[in-house]
Amino acid sequence: MAMEGPTPVSSLLHAATMVTAGVYLLMRSSPMLEFSPMMLGACTALGGITTGVAGLMAIVSNDIKRVIALSTMSQIGMMVIAVGVSAYNLALFHLVCHSVFKALLFMSAGAIIHSVINESQDLRTYGGFLPFLPLTYTCILIASLSLMAIPSLTGFYSKDIILETLMGSFGFSGFAIYW
């Protein structure tokens, strides 16, 4: 999952090309997908499974670039869920928002990796960066909060509206379920 390449290459792959290629292809093939409710259901189900499994894998990983890459997979799952409920504009909105905060995360992670003595990527060896890298700390904090969908940040708006659309398409309205 995490590659052994330079961090700027990781940033480009995960924030731009890798995410854009698959999800953008699904968005561009939306006229065909709309004629196949089974495919839309498969997109929704596979997107949900991808989001959950990638998130669980990221929890137990110790490599900083692998954690960011797995969170990218989780975000791809959110975009595929949006495609599955025919919300192509929301998938594109989340793709753009994701690209911005994911590039910031990778570039900040690169700064952290290069500031460590052995250039270690092991999260267990990190700590106490605030006095030494205040700008990097602030950037990675803002990008992480956006990734966690904290209100008033872009990740919140792009993920929240996807989840609301998903709930609305399956008949959930607040706490009541209408079938």
Short mmCIF file of C-alpha atoms in Angstrom, two decimals:
data_model
loop_
_atom_site.label_atom_id
_atom_site.label_comp_id
_atom_site.label_asym_id
_atom_site.label_seq_id
_atom_site.Cartn_x
_atom_site.Cartn_y
_atom_site.Cartn_z
CA MET A 1 0.00 0.00 0.00
CA ALA A 2 2.57 2.60 1.03
CA MET A 3 5.31 3.02 -1.49
CA GLU A 4 9.00 3.50 -1.03
CA GLY A 5 9.17 6.56 -3.24
CA PRO A 6 9.75 10.20 -2.41
CA THR A 7 7.02 11.99 -0.50
CA PRO A 8 6.19 14.50 -3.29
CA VAL A 9 5.50 11.53 -5.60
CA SER A 10 3.26 10.01 -2.91
CA SER A 11 1.47 13.31 -2.65
CA LEU A 12 0.84 13.48 -6.38
CA LEU A 13 -0.32 9.87 -6.63
CA HIS A 14 -2.68 9.92 -3.68
CA ALA A 15 -3.98 13.47 -3.97
CA ALA A 16 -4.30 13.70 -7.73
CA THR A 17 -3.83 10.83 -10.15
CA MET A 18 -4.72 7.70 -8.20
CA VAL A 19 -7.94 9.10 -6.77
CA THR A 20 -8.88 11.00 -9.89
CA ALA A 21 -8.49 8.09 -12.29
CA GLY A 22 -10.90 5.60 -10.77
CA VAL A 23 -13.55 7.88 -9.36
CA TYR A 24 -13.48 10.21 -12.35
CA LEU A 25 -13.96 7.20 -14.65
CA LEU A 26 -17.03 6.21 -12.65
CA MET A 27 -18.37 9.75 -12.82
CA ARG A 28 -17.79 9.93 -16.59
CA SER A 29 -19.58 6.62 -17.10
CA SER A 30 -22.61 7.85 -15.15
CA PRO A 31 -24.99 7.61 -18.15
CA MET A 32 -24.30 3.87 -18.32
CA LEU A 33 -24.45 3.42 -14.55
CA GLU A 34 -27.87 5.09 -14.36
CA PHE A 35 -29.35 2.28 -16.49
CA SER A 36 -28.10 -0.37 -14.09
CA PRO A 37 -29.48 -0.13 -10.56
CA MET A 38 -27.56 -3.29 -9.70
CA MET A 39 -24.25 -1.58 -10.50
CA LEU A 40 -25.23 1.46 -8.45
CA GLY A 41 -26.03 -0.84 -5.54
CA ALA A 42 -22.72 -2.62 -6.00
CA CYS A 43 -20.89 0.73 -5.99
CA THR A 44 -22.64 1.72 -2.77
CA ALA A 45 -21.90 -1.59 -1.07
CA LEU A 46 -18.28 -1.81 -2.22
CA GLY A 47 -17.68 1.83 -1.30
CA GLY A 48 -18.99 1.20 2.20
CA ILE A 49 -16.89 -1.93 2.64
CA THR A 50 -13.80 -0.12 1.32
CA THR A 51 -14.33 2.80 3.68
CA GLY A 52 -14.68 0.56 6.72
CA VAL A 53 -11.89 -1.91 5.96
CA ALA A 54 -9.35 0.75 4.96
CA GLY A 55 -10.17 2.75 8.09
CA LEU A 56 -9.66 -0.31 10.29
CA MET A 57 -6.37 -1.12 8.57
CA ALA A 58 -5.15 2.45 9.11
CA ILE A 59 -5.82 2.17 12.84
CA VAL A 60 -3.34 -0.69 13.28
CA SER A 61 -0.62 0.57 10.92
CA ASN A 62 2.59 2.17 12.22
CA ASP A 63 4.04 3.65 9.00
CA ILE A 64 3.07 7.31 8.55
CA LYS A 65 2.85 7.11 4.77
CA ARG A 66 0.88 3.86 4.95
CA VAL A 67 -1.64 5.44 7.33
CA ILE A 68 -2.13 8.36 4.95
CA ALA A 69 -2.41 5.98 1.98
CA LEU A 70 -5.01 3.88 3.79
CA SER A 71 -6.99 6.99 4.64
CA THR A 72 -6.91 7.76 0.91
CA MET A 73 -8.49 4.37 0.25
CA SER A 74 -11.14 5.16 2.83
CA GLN A 75 -11.89 8.46 1.11
CA ILE A 76 -12.10 6.70 -2.26
CA GLY A 77 -14.76 4.51 -0.67
CA MET A 78 -16.71 7.63 0.31
CA MET A 79 -16.52 8.89 -3.28
CA VAL A 80 -17.69 5.53 -4.64
CA ILE A 81 -20.61 5.64 -2.19
CA ALA A 82 -21.54 9.03 -3.65
CA VAL A 83 -21.39 7.53 -7.16
CA GLY A 84 -23.54 4.62 -5.97
CA VAL A 85 -26.34 6.96 -4.87
CA SER A 86 -26.06 8.92 -8.16
CA ALA A 87 -24.58 11.98 -6.46
CA TYR A 88 -21.82 12.53 -9.00
CA ASN A 89 -21.45 16.21 -8.17
CA LEU A 90 -20.85 15.32 -4.51
CA ALA A 91 -18.24 12.74 -5.51
CA LEU A 92 -16.44 15.41 -7.52
CA PHE A 93 -16.70 17.92 -4.66
CA HIS A 94 -15.24 15.40 -2.21
CA LEU A 95 -12.52 14.50 -4.72
CA VAL A 96 -11.39 18.12 -4.93
CA CYS A 97 -11.57 18.66 -1.16
CA HIS A 98 -9.75 15.40 -0.54
CA SER A 99 -6.99 16.30 -2.97
CA VAL A 100 -6.22 19.49 -1.10
CA PHE A 101 -6.01 18.10 2.42
CA LYS A 102 -4.33 14.86 1.30
CA ALA A 103 -1.56 16.78 -0.51
CA LEU A 104 -1.07 18.87 2.63
CA LEU A 105 -0.87 15.70 4.75
CA PHE A 106 1.72 14.05 2.52
CA MET A 107 3.90 17.14 2.25
CA SER A 108 3.74 17.65 6.03
CA ALA A 109 4.57 13.98 6.57
CA GLY A 110 7.57 14.41 4.28
CA ALA A 111 8.76 17.33 6.36
CA ILE A 112 8.41 15.24 9.51
CA ILE A 113 10.19 12.23 7.99
CA HIS A 114 13.12 14.35 6.85
CA SER A 115 13.45 16.08 10.22
CA VAL A 116 13.87 12.79 12.10
CA ILE A 117 17.48 11.63 12.54
CA ASN A 118 17.15 8.25 10.77
CA GLU A 119 14.37 9.48 8.44
CA SER A 120 12.15 6.88 10.07
CA GLN A 121 8.54 6.51 8.97
CA ASP A 122 7.56 4.63 12.13
CA LEU A 123 4.90 6.56 14.03
CA ARG A 124 5.98 4.97 17.31
CA THR A 125 9.25 6.93 17.22
CA TYR A 126 7.60 10.32 16.75
CA GLY A 127 6.70 12.90 19.34
CA GLY A 128 7.41 16.41 20.54
CA PHE A 129 7.50 18.13 17.14
CA LEU A 130 5.60 21.27 18.13
CA PRO A 131 8.63 23.27 19.38
CA PHE A 132 10.79 22.24 16.41
CA LEU A 133 8.29 22.24 13.52
CA PRO A 134 5.44 24.59 14.45
CA LEU A 135 4.34 25.29 10.85
CA THR A 136 4.43 21.61 9.90
CA TYR A 137 2.56 20.73 13.08
CA THR A 138 -0.12 23.31 12.29
CA CYS A 139 -0.46 22.12 8.68
CA ILE A 140 -0.78 18.46 9.61
CA LEU A 141 -3.23 19.33 12.40
CA ILE A 142 -5.51 21.29 10.05
CA ALA A 143 -5.33 18.61 7.35
CA SER A 144 -6.02 15.84 9.89
CA LEU A 145 -8.99 17.70 11.33
CA SER A 146 -10.37 18.16 7.83
CA LEU A 147 -9.85 14.46 7.16
CA MET A 148 -11.76 13.67 10.37
CA ALA A 149 -14.65 15.87 9.15
CA ILE A 150 -14.53 18.38 11.96
CA PRO A 151 -17.25 21.03 11.41
CA SER A 152 -16.32 24.22 9.54
CA LEU A 153 -13.58 22.46 7.54
CA THR A 154 -13.95 21.22 3.96
CA GLY A 155 -13.89 17.54 4.87
CA PHE A 156 -16.96 18.01 7.03
CA TYR A 157 -19.02 19.55 4.27
CA SER A 158 -18.01 17.07 1.59
CA LYS A 159 -18.47 13.95 3.74
CA ASP A 160 -21.57 15.11 5.59
CA ILE A 161 -23.54 15.79 2.45
CA ILE A 162 -22.55 12.38 1.03
CA LEU A 163 -23.79 10.67 4.20
CA GLU A 164 -27.00 12.73 4.19
CA THR A 165 -27.63 11.79 0.58
CA LEU A 166 -26.94 8.14 1.36
CA MET A 167 -29.38 8.20 4.27
CA GLY A 168 -32.00 10.01 2.19
CA SER A 169 -31.73 7.52 -0.65
CA PHE A 170 -32.43 4.58 1.68
CA GLY A 171 -35.37 6.20 3.44
CA PHE A 172 -33.75 7.40 6.66
CA SER A 173 -35.15 10.67 7.89
CA GLY A 174 -33.69 11.75 11.19
CA PHE A 175 -34.42 8.98 13.67
CA ALA A 176 -37.42 7.61 11.81
CA ILE A 177 -37.13 4.94 9.15
CA TYR A 178 -39.70 5.02 6.36
CA TRP A 179 -39.94 1.94 4.15
#
